[in-house]
Amino acid sequence: MNGLREYLNRIKPNFEKGGKLHLFHSLYDGMETFLYVPNTTAKCGTHIHDAIDSKRIMSMVVIALLPALFFGMYNVGYQNFLAAGKLAEASFLDMFAFGALAVIPKILVSYIVGLGIEFAWAQWKGEEIQEGYLVSGIIIPMILPVGCPLWILAFAVAFAVVFGKEIFGGTGMNIFNVALLARAFLFFSYPSKMSGDSVWVASESMFGLGNDLPDTFTQATPLALAGKEAYSQVPVIDMVTGLIPGSIGETSVIAIAIGAFILLLTGIASWRTMLSVFVGGALMGWLFEQTGASTMPWYHHLLLGGFAFGAVFMATDPVTSARTECGKYVYGFLIGVVAITVRVLNPGYPEGMMLAILLMNMFAPLIDYCVVQRNIAQRRNRIKK
């Protein structure tokens, strides 16, 4: 590694101002800071830093996402073979390989478009390449149905990166979660590709893997069946393991729990936010169940749809969530409450997690402001006494 460090130091002058490759300074900086922890601090203000920088944080989040991603690949193949009635004939590798072929192109498109815009924007502004898209680039494909076309995904990524982050000043300045903004763009611009019964199962074979399903084949998610009470036919064990139709990375509670453990163990995600989302969702689900507004058991809400994934990986986004310790409890609790409320009271939109998090992204600064002002008032009162 010393040789690599020496090589980077040797070629660095070429990328600095006046160097032959100055136009590609952002690309060099991105590679250098990805390989080595930067030895510089913030440009202004007073900060306390430790040995981990934002790229390391983002990389750890990506690692935490891998269990849900790999299971999602397997589940894509599982649902295809199940729909074709050939589950007994397929091996684990057959299903995983088919799912990987369906999912990896979406990840590639997400990163190529998103990082391409990041690079072009950094070059235009003469700044460093920002690392925030390392996480958004993998989350966006994971929260989409497998039937979402690649060209639509590319449009959504471009919209989310430009209008959701760059115009606000880049990573750390955005108001809304970038991945959820991409999903919202798709949901309202191309609703037929994001909902309904025809987008949740891959219906075409690839490179001799998988099965071609009839054009008329449809498969609803358990949440979509909730109004008909047909979701009760889905065993709870399948809800937990994730062997149900749904967005690519959102179905397996076990895989998401592994990711949550990694984030909590490393101290990257806030357990206060994470816990309060589940508490708010459970309480609201229980209230609706008791009043008869919903026939779904309260704990089913926590297992189905994107609730667990959103609570672990998106509600805890350090940029768009509340930052005060007390504010995290309020922020997470309200996300859980709003998500279940949307699910139960809006039969046309059975999944409420996206709207709940985006709504609370707007109120996170207000929550923090109220918490800070309360602390200031309490201190003033103590001084007076």
mmCIF file of C-alpha atoms in Angstrom:
data_model
loop_
_atom_site.group_PDB
_atom_site.id
_atom_site.type_symbol
_atom_site.label_atom_id
_atom_site.label_comp_id
_atom_site.label_asym_id
_atom_site.label_seq_id
_atom_site.Cartn_x
_atom_site.Cartn_y
_atom_site.Cartn_z
ATOM 1 C CA MET A 1 0.000 0.000 0.000
ATOM 2 C CA ASN A 2 2.974 2.333 0.529
ATOM 3 C CA GLY A 3 3.796 1.945 -3.143
ATOM 4 C CA LEU A 4 0.251 2.988 -4.084
ATOM 5 C CA ARG A 5 0.486 6.008 -1.782
ATOM 6 C CA GLU A 6 3.784 7.043 -3.344
ATOM 7 C CA TYR A 7 2.348 6.628 -6.834
ATOM 8 C CA LEU A 8 -0.655 8.821 -5.997
ATOM 9 C CA ASN A 9 1.629 11.479 -4.539
ATOM 10 C CA ARG A 10 3.785 11.365 -7.662
ATOM 11 C CA ILE A 11 0.946 11.912 -10.119
ATOM 12 C CA LYS A 12 -0.994 14.368 -7.936
ATOM 13 C CA PRO A 13 0.703 17.522 -9.346
ATOM 14 C CA ASN A 14 -0.704 16.632 -12.778
ATOM 15 C CA PHE A 15 -4.230 17.018 -11.404
ATOM 16 C CA GLU A 16 -3.618 20.202 -9.425
ATOM 17 C CA LYS A 17 -4.126 23.696 -10.814
ATOM 18 C CA GLY A 18 -1.775 24.226 -13.723
ATOM 19 C CA GLY A 19 -1.214 20.495 -14.227
ATOM 20 C CA LYS A 20 -1.730 18.671 -17.516
ATOM 21 C CA LEU A 21 -4.755 16.785 -16.180
ATOM 22 C CA HIS A 22 -6.296 19.599 -14.155
ATOM 23 C CA LEU A 23 -9.662 19.068 -15.843
ATOM 24 C CA PHE A 24 -9.874 15.690 -14.127
ATOM 25 C CA HIS A 25 -8.970 16.905 -10.637
ATOM 26 C CA SER A 26 -12.363 15.846 -9.263
ATOM 27 C CA LEU A 27 -11.858 12.296 -10.498
ATOM 28 C CA TYR A 28 -8.424 12.074 -8.875
ATOM 29 C CA ASP A 29 -9.665 13.497 -5.597
ATOM 30 C CA GLY A 30 -12.528 11.033 -5.530
ATOM 31 C CA MET A 31 -10.211 8.070 -6.038
ATOM 32 C CA GLU A 32 -7.621 9.294 -3.512
ATOM 33 C CA THR A 33 -10.090 9.962 -0.726
ATOM 34 C CA PHE A 34 -11.826 6.643 -1.401
ATOM 35 C CA LEU A 35 -8.544 4.739 -0.982
ATOM 36 C CA TYR A 36 -7.147 6.799 1.905
ATOM 37 C CA VAL A 37 -8.646 8.831 4.730
ATOM 38 C CA PRO A 38 -8.164 12.522 3.860
ATOM 39 C CA ASN A 39 -5.764 14.482 6.076
ATOM 40 C CA THR A 40 -7.677 17.735 5.732
ATOM 41 C CA THR A 41 -10.502 19.119 7.849
ATOM 42 C CA ALA A 42 -13.528 21.228 7.063
ATOM 43 C CA LYS A 43 -12.995 24.424 5.087
ATOM 44 C CA CYS A 44 -14.660 26.650 7.665
ATOM 45 C CA GLY A 45 -16.109 26.608 11.141
ATOM 46 C CA THR A 46 -15.135 24.632 14.215
ATOM 47 C CA HIS A 47 -15.532 20.869 14.004
ATOM 48 C CA ILE A 48 -14.438 17.783 15.874
ATOM 49 C CA HIS A 49 -13.231 14.947 13.654
ATOM 50 C CA ASP A 50 -12.322 11.340 14.261
ATOM 51 C CA ALA A 51 -10.551 8.771 12.103
ATOM 52 C CA ILE A 52 -13.566 8.004 9.929
ATOM 53 C CA ASP A 53 -14.663 10.275 7.109
ATOM 54 C CA SER A 54 -17.939 10.399 5.229
ATOM 55 C CA LYS A 55 -16.754 7.999 2.524
ATOM 56 C CA ARG A 56 -16.081 5.362 5.186
ATOM 57 C CA ILE A 57 -19.515 5.952 6.657
ATOM 58 C CA MET A 58 -21.137 5.587 3.246
ATOM 59 C CA SER A 59 -19.126 2.432 2.541
ATOM 60 C CA MET A 60 -20.299 0.893 5.808
ATOM 61 C CA VAL A 61 -23.923 1.646 4.927
ATOM 62 C CA VAL A 62 -23.418 -0.076 1.563
ATOM 63 C CA ILE A 63 -22.046 -3.124 3.388
ATOM 64 C CA ALA A 64 -25.110 -3.115 5.654
ATOM 65 C CA LEU A 65 -27.335 -3.060 2.573
ATOM 66 C CA LEU A 66 -25.725 -6.116 0.983
ATOM 67 C CA PRO A 67 -27.739 -8.792 2.896
ATOM 68 C CA ALA A 68 -31.023 -7.240 1.721
ATOM 69 C CA LEU A 69 -29.659 -6.805 -1.804
ATOM 70 C CA PHE A 70 -28.430 -10.393 -2.125
ATOM 71 C CA PHE A 71 -31.662 -11.773 -0.722
ATOM 72 C CA GLY A 72 -33.576 -9.541 -3.112
ATOM 73 C CA MET A 73 -31.701 -11.081 -6.033
ATOM 74 C CA TYR A 74 -32.607 -14.544 -4.801
ATOM 75 C CA ASN A 75 -36.236 -13.578 -4.246
ATOM 76 C CA VAL A 76 -36.542 -12.208 -7.785
ATOM 77 C CA GLY A 77 -35.566 -15.637 -9.097
ATOM 78 C CA TYR A 78 -37.708 -17.405 -6.506
ATOM 79 C CA GLN A 79 -40.832 -15.486 -7.528
ATOM 80 C CA ASN A 80 -40.192 -16.166 -11.217
ATOM 81 C CA PHE A 81 -39.831 -19.926 -10.758
ATOM 82 C CA LEU A 82 -42.757 -19.982 -8.312
ATOM 83 C CA ALA A 83 -44.996 -18.204 -10.819
ATOM 84 C CA ALA A 84 -43.944 -20.655 -13.546
ATOM 85 C CA GLY A 85 -44.697 -23.636 -11.304
ATOM 86 C CA LYS A 86 -41.107 -24.869 -11.567
ATOM 87 C CA LEU A 87 -39.874 -24.144 -8.065
ATOM 88 C CA ALA A 88 -39.083 -27.801 -7.379
ATOM 89 C CA GLU A 89 -36.891 -27.981 -10.473
ATOM 90 C CA ALA A 90 -34.769 -24.932 -9.666
ATOM 91 C CA SER A 91 -31.662 -24.841 -7.512
ATOM 92 C CA PHE A 92 -30.555 -21.974 -5.287
ATOM 93 C CA LEU A 93 -27.953 -20.954 -7.870
ATOM 94 C CA ASP A 94 -30.530 -20.951 -10.668
ATOM 95 C CA MET A 95 -32.777 -18.553 -8.776
ATOM 96 C CA PHE A 96 -29.963 -16.346 -7.519
ATOM 97 C CA ALA A 97 -28.298 -16.111 -10.941
ATOM 98 C CA PHE A 98 -31.577 -15.169 -12.628
ATOM 99 C CA GLY A 99 -32.244 -12.516 -9.970
ATOM 100 C CA ALA A 100 -28.716 -11.136 -10.254
ATOM 101 C CA LEU A 101 -29.100 -10.752 -14.020
ATOM 102 C CA ALA A 102 -32.321 -8.829 -13.441
ATOM 103 C CA VAL A 103 -31.030 -6.578 -10.648
ATOM 104 C CA ILE A 104 -27.396 -5.796 -11.535
ATOM 105 C CA PRO A 105 -28.298 -3.806 -14.698
ATOM 106 C CA LYS A 106 -30.482 -1.552 -12.539
ATOM 107 C CA ILE A 107 -27.600 -0.954 -10.132
ATOM 108 C CA LEU A 108 -25.243 -0.199 -13.019
ATOM 109 C CA VAL A 109 -27.672 2.288 -14.578
ATOM 110 C CA SER A 110 -28.208 3.946 -11.212
ATOM 111 C CA TYR A 111 -24.494 4.412 -10.572
ATOM 112 C CA ILE A 112 -23.531 5.341 -14.139
ATOM 113 C CA VAL A 113 -26.188 8.044 -14.414
ATOM 114 C CA GLY A 114 -25.887 9.299 -10.825
ATOM 115 C CA LEU A 115 -22.097 9.348 -10.592
ATOM 116 C CA GLY A 116 -21.877 10.753 -14.105
ATOM 117 C CA ILE A 117 -23.965 13.727 -13.049
ATOM 118 C CA GLU A 118 -21.954 14.040 -9.811
ATOM 119 C CA PHE A 119 -18.689 14.092 -11.785
ATOM 120 C CA ALA A 120 -19.947 16.598 -14.356
ATOM 121 C CA TRP A 121 -21.340 18.855 -11.621
ATOM 122 C CA ALA A 122 -18.087 18.730 -9.631
ATOM 123 C CA GLN A 123 -16.030 19.583 -12.722
ATOM 124 C CA TRP A 124 -18.346 22.450 -13.601
ATOM 125 C CA LYS A 125 -18.124 23.929 -10.100
ATOM 126 C CA GLY A 126 -14.430 23.096 -9.644
ATOM 127 C CA GLU A 127 -15.110 21.127 -6.457
ATOM 128 C CA GLU A 128 -14.460 17.655 -5.104
ATOM 129 C CA ILE A 129 -16.641 14.706 -6.079
ATOM 130 C CA GLN A 130 -19.158 14.229 -3.287
ATOM 131 C CA GLU A 131 -19.647 10.785 -1.807
ATOM 132 C CA GLY A 132 -23.321 10.870 -0.898
ATOM 133 C CA TYR A 133 -24.423 8.968 -3.978
ATOM 134 C CA LEU A 134 -22.493 5.861 -2.920
ATOM 135 C CA VAL A 135 -25.490 4.921 -0.781
ATOM 136 C CA SER A 136 -28.298 6.440 -2.850
ATOM 137 C CA GLY A 137 -27.028 4.651 -5.946
ATOM 138 C CA ILE A 138 -27.628 1.223 -4.448
ATOM 139 C CA ILE A 139 -30.771 2.078 -2.480
ATOM 140 C CA ILE A 140 -32.703 3.414 -5.485
ATOM 141 C CA PRO A 141 -32.806 0.057 -7.358
ATOM 142 C CA MET A 142 -33.590 -1.762 -4.112
ATOM 143 C CA ILE A 143 -36.778 0.199 -3.456
ATOM 144 C CA LEU A 144 -38.173 -0.350 -6.965
ATOM 145 C CA PRO A 145 -40.150 -3.264 -8.402
ATOM 146 C CA VAL A 146 -38.130 -5.563 -10.634
ATOM 147 C CA GLY A 147 -40.374 -4.687 -13.576
ATOM 148 C CA CYS A 148 -39.295 -1.029 -13.655
ATOM 149 C CA PRO A 149 -37.651 -0.329 -17.069
ATOM 150 C CA LEU A 150 -34.040 0.872 -17.112
ATOM 151 C CA TRP A 151 -34.765 4.042 -19.081
ATOM 152 C CA ILE A 152 -37.345 5.139 -16.533
ATOM 153 C CA LEU A 153 -34.866 4.414 -13.739
ATOM 154 C CA ALA A 154 -32.291 6.619 -15.495
ATOM 155 C CA PHE A 155 -34.773 9.519 -15.648
ATOM 156 C CA ALA A 156 -35.592 9.139 -11.955
ATOM 157 C CA VAL A 157 -31.933 9.081 -10.931
ATOM 158 C CA ALA A 158 -31.162 12.193 -12.974
ATOM 159 C CA PHE A 159 -34.135 14.032 -11.476
ATOM 160 C CA ALA A 160 -33.281 13.048 -7.898
ATOM 161 C CA VAL A 161 -29.585 13.950 -8.143
ATOM 162 C CA VAL A 162 -30.078 17.302 -9.875
ATOM 163 C CA PHE A 163 -33.272 18.582 -8.267
ATOM 164 C CA GLY A 164 -33.021 16.705 -4.988
ATOM 165 C CA LYS A 165 -29.402 17.349 -4.115
ATOM 166 C CA GLU A 166 -27.199 19.408 -6.415
ATOM 167 C CA ILE A 167 -29.385 22.506 -6.567
ATOM 168 C CA PHE A 168 -29.374 22.577 -2.758
ATOM 169 C CA GLY A 169 -25.583 22.584 -2.658
ATOM 170 C CA GLY A 170 -24.709 18.886 -2.827
ATOM 171 C CA THR A 171 -24.248 16.173 -0.214
ATOM 172 C CA GLY A 172 -25.145 17.314 3.277
ATOM 173 C CA MET A 173 -27.299 20.207 2.066
ATOM 174 C CA ASN A 174 -30.275 18.342 0.590
ATOM 175 C CA ILE A 175 -33.642 18.600 2.314
ATOM 176 C CA PHE A 176 -35.165 15.354 1.048
ATOM 177 C CA ASN A 177 -33.818 11.819 0.961
ATOM 178 C CA VAL A 178 -32.458 11.432 -2.580
ATOM 179 C CA ALA A 179 -33.461 7.783 -3.019
ATOM 180 C CA LEU A 180 -37.032 8.421 -1.886
ATOM 181 C CA LEU A 181 -37.247 11.444 -4.163
ATOM 182 C CA ALA A 182 -36.376 9.169 -7.096
ATOM 183 C CA ARG A 183 -39.097 6.747 -6.043
ATOM 184 C CA ALA A 184 -41.627 9.573 -5.651
ATOM 185 C CA PHE A 185 -40.756 10.859 -9.134
ATOM 186 C CA LEU A 186 -41.387 7.402 -10.573
ATOM 187 C CA PHE A 187 -44.570 6.833 -8.598
ATOM 188 C CA PHE A 188 -46.229 10.030 -9.755
ATOM 189 C CA SER A 189 -44.747 10.159 -13.272
ATOM 190 C CA TYR A 190 -45.004 6.474 -14.205
ATOM 191 C CA PRO A 191 -47.544 4.970 -11.783
ATOM 192 C CA SER A 192 -48.183 1.901 -13.943
ATOM 193 C CA LYS A 193 -44.491 0.959 -13.626
ATOM 194 C CA MET A 194 -44.432 1.390 -9.850
ATOM 195 C CA SER A 195 -47.709 -0.146 -8.704
ATOM 196 C CA GLY A 196 -50.387 -2.555 -9.822
ATOM 197 C CA ASP A 197 -50.089 -6.314 -10.206
ATOM 198 C CA SER A 198 -47.788 -6.651 -13.232
ATOM 199 C CA VAL A 199 -44.456 -5.199 -12.052
ATOM 200 C CA TRP A 200 -43.465 -7.336 -9.073
ATOM 201 C CA VAL A 201 -42.320 -10.524 -10.812
ATOM 202 C CA ALA A 202 -39.669 -10.746 -13.541
ATOM 203 C CA SER A 203 -41.523 -12.255 -16.477
ATOM 204 C CA GLU A 204 -38.801 -12.881 -19.075
ATOM 205 C CA SER A 205 -35.956 -15.397 -19.147
ATOM 206 C CA MET A 206 -32.400 -14.108 -19.598
ATOM 207 C CA PHE A 207 -29.464 -15.963 -21.113
ATOM 208 C CA GLY A 208 -31.294 -19.241 -20.727
ATOM 209 C CA LEU A 209 -32.082 -18.636 -17.049
ATOM 210 C CA GLY A 210 -35.547 -18.202 -15.606
ATOM 211 C CA ASN A 211 -38.913 -18.577 -17.259
ATOM 212 C CA ASP A 212 -41.012 -16.635 -19.737
ATOM 213 C CA LEU A 213 -44.352 -15.893 -18.122
ATOM 214 C CA PRO A 214 -47.565 -15.087 -20.025
ATOM 215 C CA ASP A 215 -48.144 -11.417 -20.833
ATOM 216 C CA THR A 216 -51.347 -11.621 -18.821
ATOM 217 C CA PHE A 217 -49.573 -12.825 -15.673
ATOM 218 C CA THR A 218 -50.125 -10.650 -12.598
ATOM 219 C CA GLN A 219 -49.075 -10.935 -8.971
ATOM 220 C CA ALA A 220 -50.079 -8.490 -6.237
ATOM 221 C CA THR A 221 -48.063 -7.750 -3.124
ATOM 222 C CA PRO A 222 -49.517 -8.726 0.279
ATOM 223 C CA LEU A 223 -50.112 -5.043 1.085
ATOM 224 C CA ALA A 224 -52.084 -4.571 -2.114
ATOM 225 C CA LEU A 225 -54.278 -7.486 -1.022
ATOM 226 C CA ALA A 226 -54.816 -6.069 2.458
ATOM 227 C CA GLY A 227 -58.140 -4.443 1.542
ATOM 228 C CA LYS A 228 -59.419 -7.809 0.341
ATOM 229 C CA GLU A 229 -58.013 -9.592 3.429
ATOM 230 C CA ALA A 230 -56.298 -12.011 1.048
ATOM 231 C CA TYR A 231 -52.943 -11.054 2.575
ATOM 232 C CA SER A 232 -53.872 -13.314 5.506
ATOM 233 C CA GLN A 233 -53.153 -16.259 3.228
ATOM 234 C CA VAL A 234 -49.457 -15.306 3.343
ATOM 235 C CA PRO A 235 -47.707 -17.107 6.217
ATOM 236 C CA VAL A 236 -46.011 -14.841 8.740
ATOM 237 C CA ILE A 237 -42.783 -16.795 8.232
ATOM 238 C CA ASP A 238 -42.791 -15.694 4.576
ATOM 239 C CA MET A 239 -43.300 -12.085 5.668
ATOM 240 C CA VAL A 240 -40.254 -12.373 7.923
ATOM 241 C CA THR A 241 -37.989 -14.224 5.515
ATOM 242 C CA GLY A 242 -39.150 -12.115 2.572
ATOM 243 C CA LEU A 243 -40.336 -14.802 0.141
ATOM 244 C CA ILE A 244 -43.161 -12.560 -1.087
ATOM 245 C CA PRO A 245 -43.569 -10.166 -4.020
ATOM 246 C CA GLY A 246 -42.339 -6.640 -3.367
ATOM 247 C CA SER A 247 -39.628 -4.128 -4.100
ATOM 248 C CA ILE A 248 -36.258 -5.752 -4.693
ATOM 249 C CA GLY A 249 -34.613 -5.055 -1.341
ATOM 250 C CA GLU A 250 -37.567 -4.452 0.967
ATOM 251 C CA THR A 251 -39.132 -7.868 1.539
ATOM 252 C CA SER A 252 -36.796 -9.682 3.959
ATOM 253 C CA VAL A 253 -37.071 -8.522 7.568
ATOM 254 C CA ILE A 254 -34.217 -10.874 8.513
ATOM 255 C CA ALA A 255 -31.824 -9.386 5.951
ATOM 256 C CA ILE A 256 -32.830 -5.864 6.962
ATOM 257 C CA ALA A 257 -32.277 -6.749 10.637
ATOM 258 C CA ILE A 258 -28.740 -7.886 9.816
ATOM 259 C CA GLY A 259 -28.128 -4.527 8.174
ATOM 260 C CA ALA A 260 -29.595 -2.731 11.182
ATOM 261 C CA PHE A 261 -27.263 -4.647 13.497
ATOM 262 C CA ILE A 262 -24.257 -3.566 11.426
ATOM 263 C CA LEU A 263 -25.331 0.077 11.445
ATOM 264 C CA LEU A 264 -26.022 0.098 15.185
ATOM 265 C CA LEU A 265 -22.847 -1.809 16.041
ATOM 266 C CA THR A 266 -20.711 0.708 14.150
ATOM 267 C CA GLY A 267 -22.663 3.656 15.559
ATOM 268 C CA ILE A 268 -23.521 4.981 12.107
ATOM 269 C CA ALA A 269 -27.315 4.908 12.480
ATOM 270 C CA SER A 270 -29.318 6.246 15.405
ATOM 271 C CA TRP A 271 -31.121 3.605 17.444
ATOM 272 C CA ARG A 272 -33.400 6.349 18.759
ATOM 273 C CA THR A 273 -34.765 7.118 15.311
ATOM 274 C CA MET A 274 -34.953 3.461 14.325
ATOM 275 C CA LEU A 275 -36.741 2.350 17.495
ATOM 276 C CA SER A 276 -39.206 5.236 17.528
ATOM 277 C CA VAL A 277 -40.302 4.501 13.934
ATOM 278 C CA PHE A 278 -41.305 0.976 14.961
ATOM 279 C CA VAL A 279 -42.968 2.227 18.155
ATOM 280 C CA GLY A 280 -45.002 4.817 16.256
ATOM 281 C CA GLY A 281 -45.995 2.290 13.585
ATOM 282 C CA ALA A 282 -46.906 -0.395 16.113
ATOM 283 C CA LEU A 283 -48.990 1.996 18.212
ATOM 284 C CA MET A 284 -50.890 3.363 15.224
ATOM 285 C CA GLY A 285 -51.434 -0.118 13.792
ATOM 286 C CA TRP A 286 -52.783 -1.293 17.162
ATOM 287 C CA LEU A 287 -55.142 1.693 17.434
ATOM 288 C CA PHE A 288 -56.553 1.092 13.954
ATOM 289 C CA GLU A 289 -56.955 -2.599 14.733
ATOM 290 C CA GLN A 290 -58.783 -1.888 17.995
ATOM 291 C CA THR A 291 -61.137 0.641 16.417
ATOM 292 C CA GLY A 292 -61.963 -1.660 13.521
ATOM 293 C CA ALA A 293 -60.529 0.695 10.899
ATOM 294 C CA SER A 294 -58.129 -2.072 9.872
ATOM 295 C CA THR A 295 -58.447 -5.838 10.048
ATOM 296 C CA MET A 296 -54.727 -6.299 9.667
ATOM 297 C CA PRO A 297 -52.884 -7.265 12.886
ATOM 298 C CA TRP A 298 -50.684 -4.395 13.993
ATOM 299 C CA TYR A 299 -47.448 -6.369 13.715
ATOM 300 C CA HIS A 300 -48.152 -7.240 10.066
ATOM 301 C CA HIS A 301 -47.690 -3.553 9.243
ATOM 302 C CA LEU A 302 -44.126 -3.736 10.541
ATOM 303 C CA LEU A 303 -43.334 -6.832 8.474
ATOM 304 C CA LEU A 304 -44.871 -5.887 5.122
ATOM 305 C CA GLY A 305 -43.965 -3.381 2.448
ATOM 306 C CA GLY A 306 -41.101 -0.970 2.919
ATOM 307 C CA PHE A 307 -41.714 -0.244 6.605
ATOM 308 C CA ALA A 308 -38.686 -2.077 8.033
ATOM 309 C CA PHE A 309 -36.387 -1.009 5.188
ATOM 310 C CA GLY A 310 -37.437 2.612 5.506
ATOM 311 C CA ALA A 311 -37.031 2.604 9.285
ATOM 312 C CA VAL A 312 -33.509 1.168 9.131
ATOM 313 C CA PHE A 313 -31.933 2.721 6.051
ATOM 314 C CA MET A 314 -33.850 5.902 5.161
ATOM 315 C CA ALA A 315 -35.410 7.331 8.299
ATOM 316 C CA THR A 316 -31.918 7.253 9.851
ATOM 317 C CA ASP A 317 -30.342 9.278 7.021
ATOM 318 C CA PRO A 318 -28.111 11.703 8.993
ATOM 319 C CA VAL A 319 -28.613 14.523 6.484
ATOM 320 C CA THR A 320 -32.392 14.650 6.209
ATOM 321 C CA SER A 321 -33.442 13.390 9.655
ATOM 322 C CA ALA A 322 -33.589 15.180 12.991
ATOM 323 C CA ARG A 323 -30.180 15.670 14.625
ATOM 324 C CA THR A 324 -30.999 16.473 18.247
ATOM 325 C CA GLU A 325 -31.239 13.450 20.529
ATOM 326 C CA CYS A 326 -34.755 14.240 21.706
ATOM 327 C CA GLY A 327 -35.776 15.282 18.214
ATOM 328 C CA LYS A 328 -34.864 11.833 16.868
ATOM 329 C CA TYR A 329 -37.542 10.259 19.062
ATOM 330 C CA VAL A 330 -40.202 12.687 17.813
ATOM 331 C CA TYR A 331 -39.073 12.441 14.195
ATOM 332 C CA GLY A 332 -39.073 8.647 14.101
ATOM 333 C CA PHE A 333 -42.333 8.306 16.019
ATOM 334 C CA LEU A 334 -44.161 10.603 13.617
ATOM 335 C CA ILE A 335 -42.814 8.689 10.607
ATOM 336 C CA GLY A 336 -44.294 5.475 11.983
ATOM 337 C CA VAL A 337 -47.622 7.149 12.759
ATOM 338 C CA VAL A 338 -47.956 8.824 9.346
ATOM 339 C CA ALA A 339 -46.905 5.692 7.426
ATOM 340 C CA ILE A 340 -49.597 3.499 8.982
ATOM 341 C CA THR A 341 -52.193 6.259 8.747
ATOM 342 C CA VAL A 342 -51.613 6.563 5.000
ATOM 343 C CA ARG A 343 -51.783 2.787 4.585
ATOM 344 C CA VAL A 344 -55.082 2.400 6.403
ATOM 345 C CA LEU A 345 -56.946 5.533 5.378
ATOM 346 C CA ASN A 346 -55.854 5.657 1.729
ATOM 347 C CA PRO A 347 -56.834 2.365 0.058
ATOM 348 C CA GLY A 348 -55.476 3.625 -3.257
ATOM 349 C CA TYR A 349 -51.946 3.813 -1.809
ATOM 350 C CA PRO A 350 -51.263 0.817 0.445
ATOM 351 C CA GLU A 351 -47.585 1.709 1.013
ATOM 352 C CA GLY A 352 -47.162 4.844 3.132
ATOM 353 C CA MET A 353 -43.505 4.769 4.161
ATOM 354 C CA MET A 354 -42.200 6.881 1.289
ATOM 355 C CA LEU A 355 -44.660 9.712 1.855
ATOM 356 C CA ALA A 356 -44.166 9.580 5.632
ATOM 357 C CA ILE A 357 -40.385 9.974 5.443
ATOM 358 C CA LEU A 358 -40.495 12.699 2.773
ATOM 359 C CA LEU A 359 -43.079 14.600 4.823
ATOM 360 C CA MET A 360 -41.011 14.383 7.989
ATOM 361 C CA ASN A 361 -37.871 15.407 6.058
ATOM 362 C CA MET A 362 -39.572 18.795 5.731
ATOM 363 C CA PHE A 363 -40.322 18.999 9.442
ATOM 364 C CA ALA A 364 -36.973 17.703 10.751
ATOM 365 C CA PRO A 365 -35.424 21.212 10.999
ATOM 366 C CA LEU A 366 -38.520 22.479 12.825
ATOM 367 C CA ILE A 367 -38.365 19.577 15.278
ATOM 368 C CA ASP A 368 -34.704 20.312 16.004
ATOM 369 C CA TYR A 369 -35.453 24.027 16.371
ATOM 370 C CA CYS A 370 -38.181 23.355 18.936
ATOM 371 C CA VAL A 371 -35.925 21.011 20.905
ATOM 372 C CA VAL A 372 -33.083 23.544 20.970
ATOM 373 C CA GLN A 373 -35.386 26.388 21.987
ATOM 374 C CA ARG A 374 -36.836 24.276 24.785
ATOM 375 C CA ASN A 375 -33.327 23.537 26.071
ATOM 376 C CA ILE A 376 -32.443 27.223 25.930
ATOM 377 C CA ALA A 377 -35.593 28.116 27.868
ATOM 378 C CA GLN A 378 -34.847 25.493 30.501
ATOM 379 C CA ARG A 379 -31.310 26.813 30.975
ATOM 380 C CA ARG A 380 -32.574 30.373 31.301
ATOM 381 C CA ASN A 381 -34.991 29.270 33.974
ATOM 382 C CA ARG A 382 -32.206 27.526 35.882
ATOM 383 C CA ILE A 383 -30.075 30.656 35.713
ATOM 384 C CA LYS A 384 -32.932 32.809 37.034
ATOM 385 C CA LYS A 385 -33.466 30.424 39.935
#
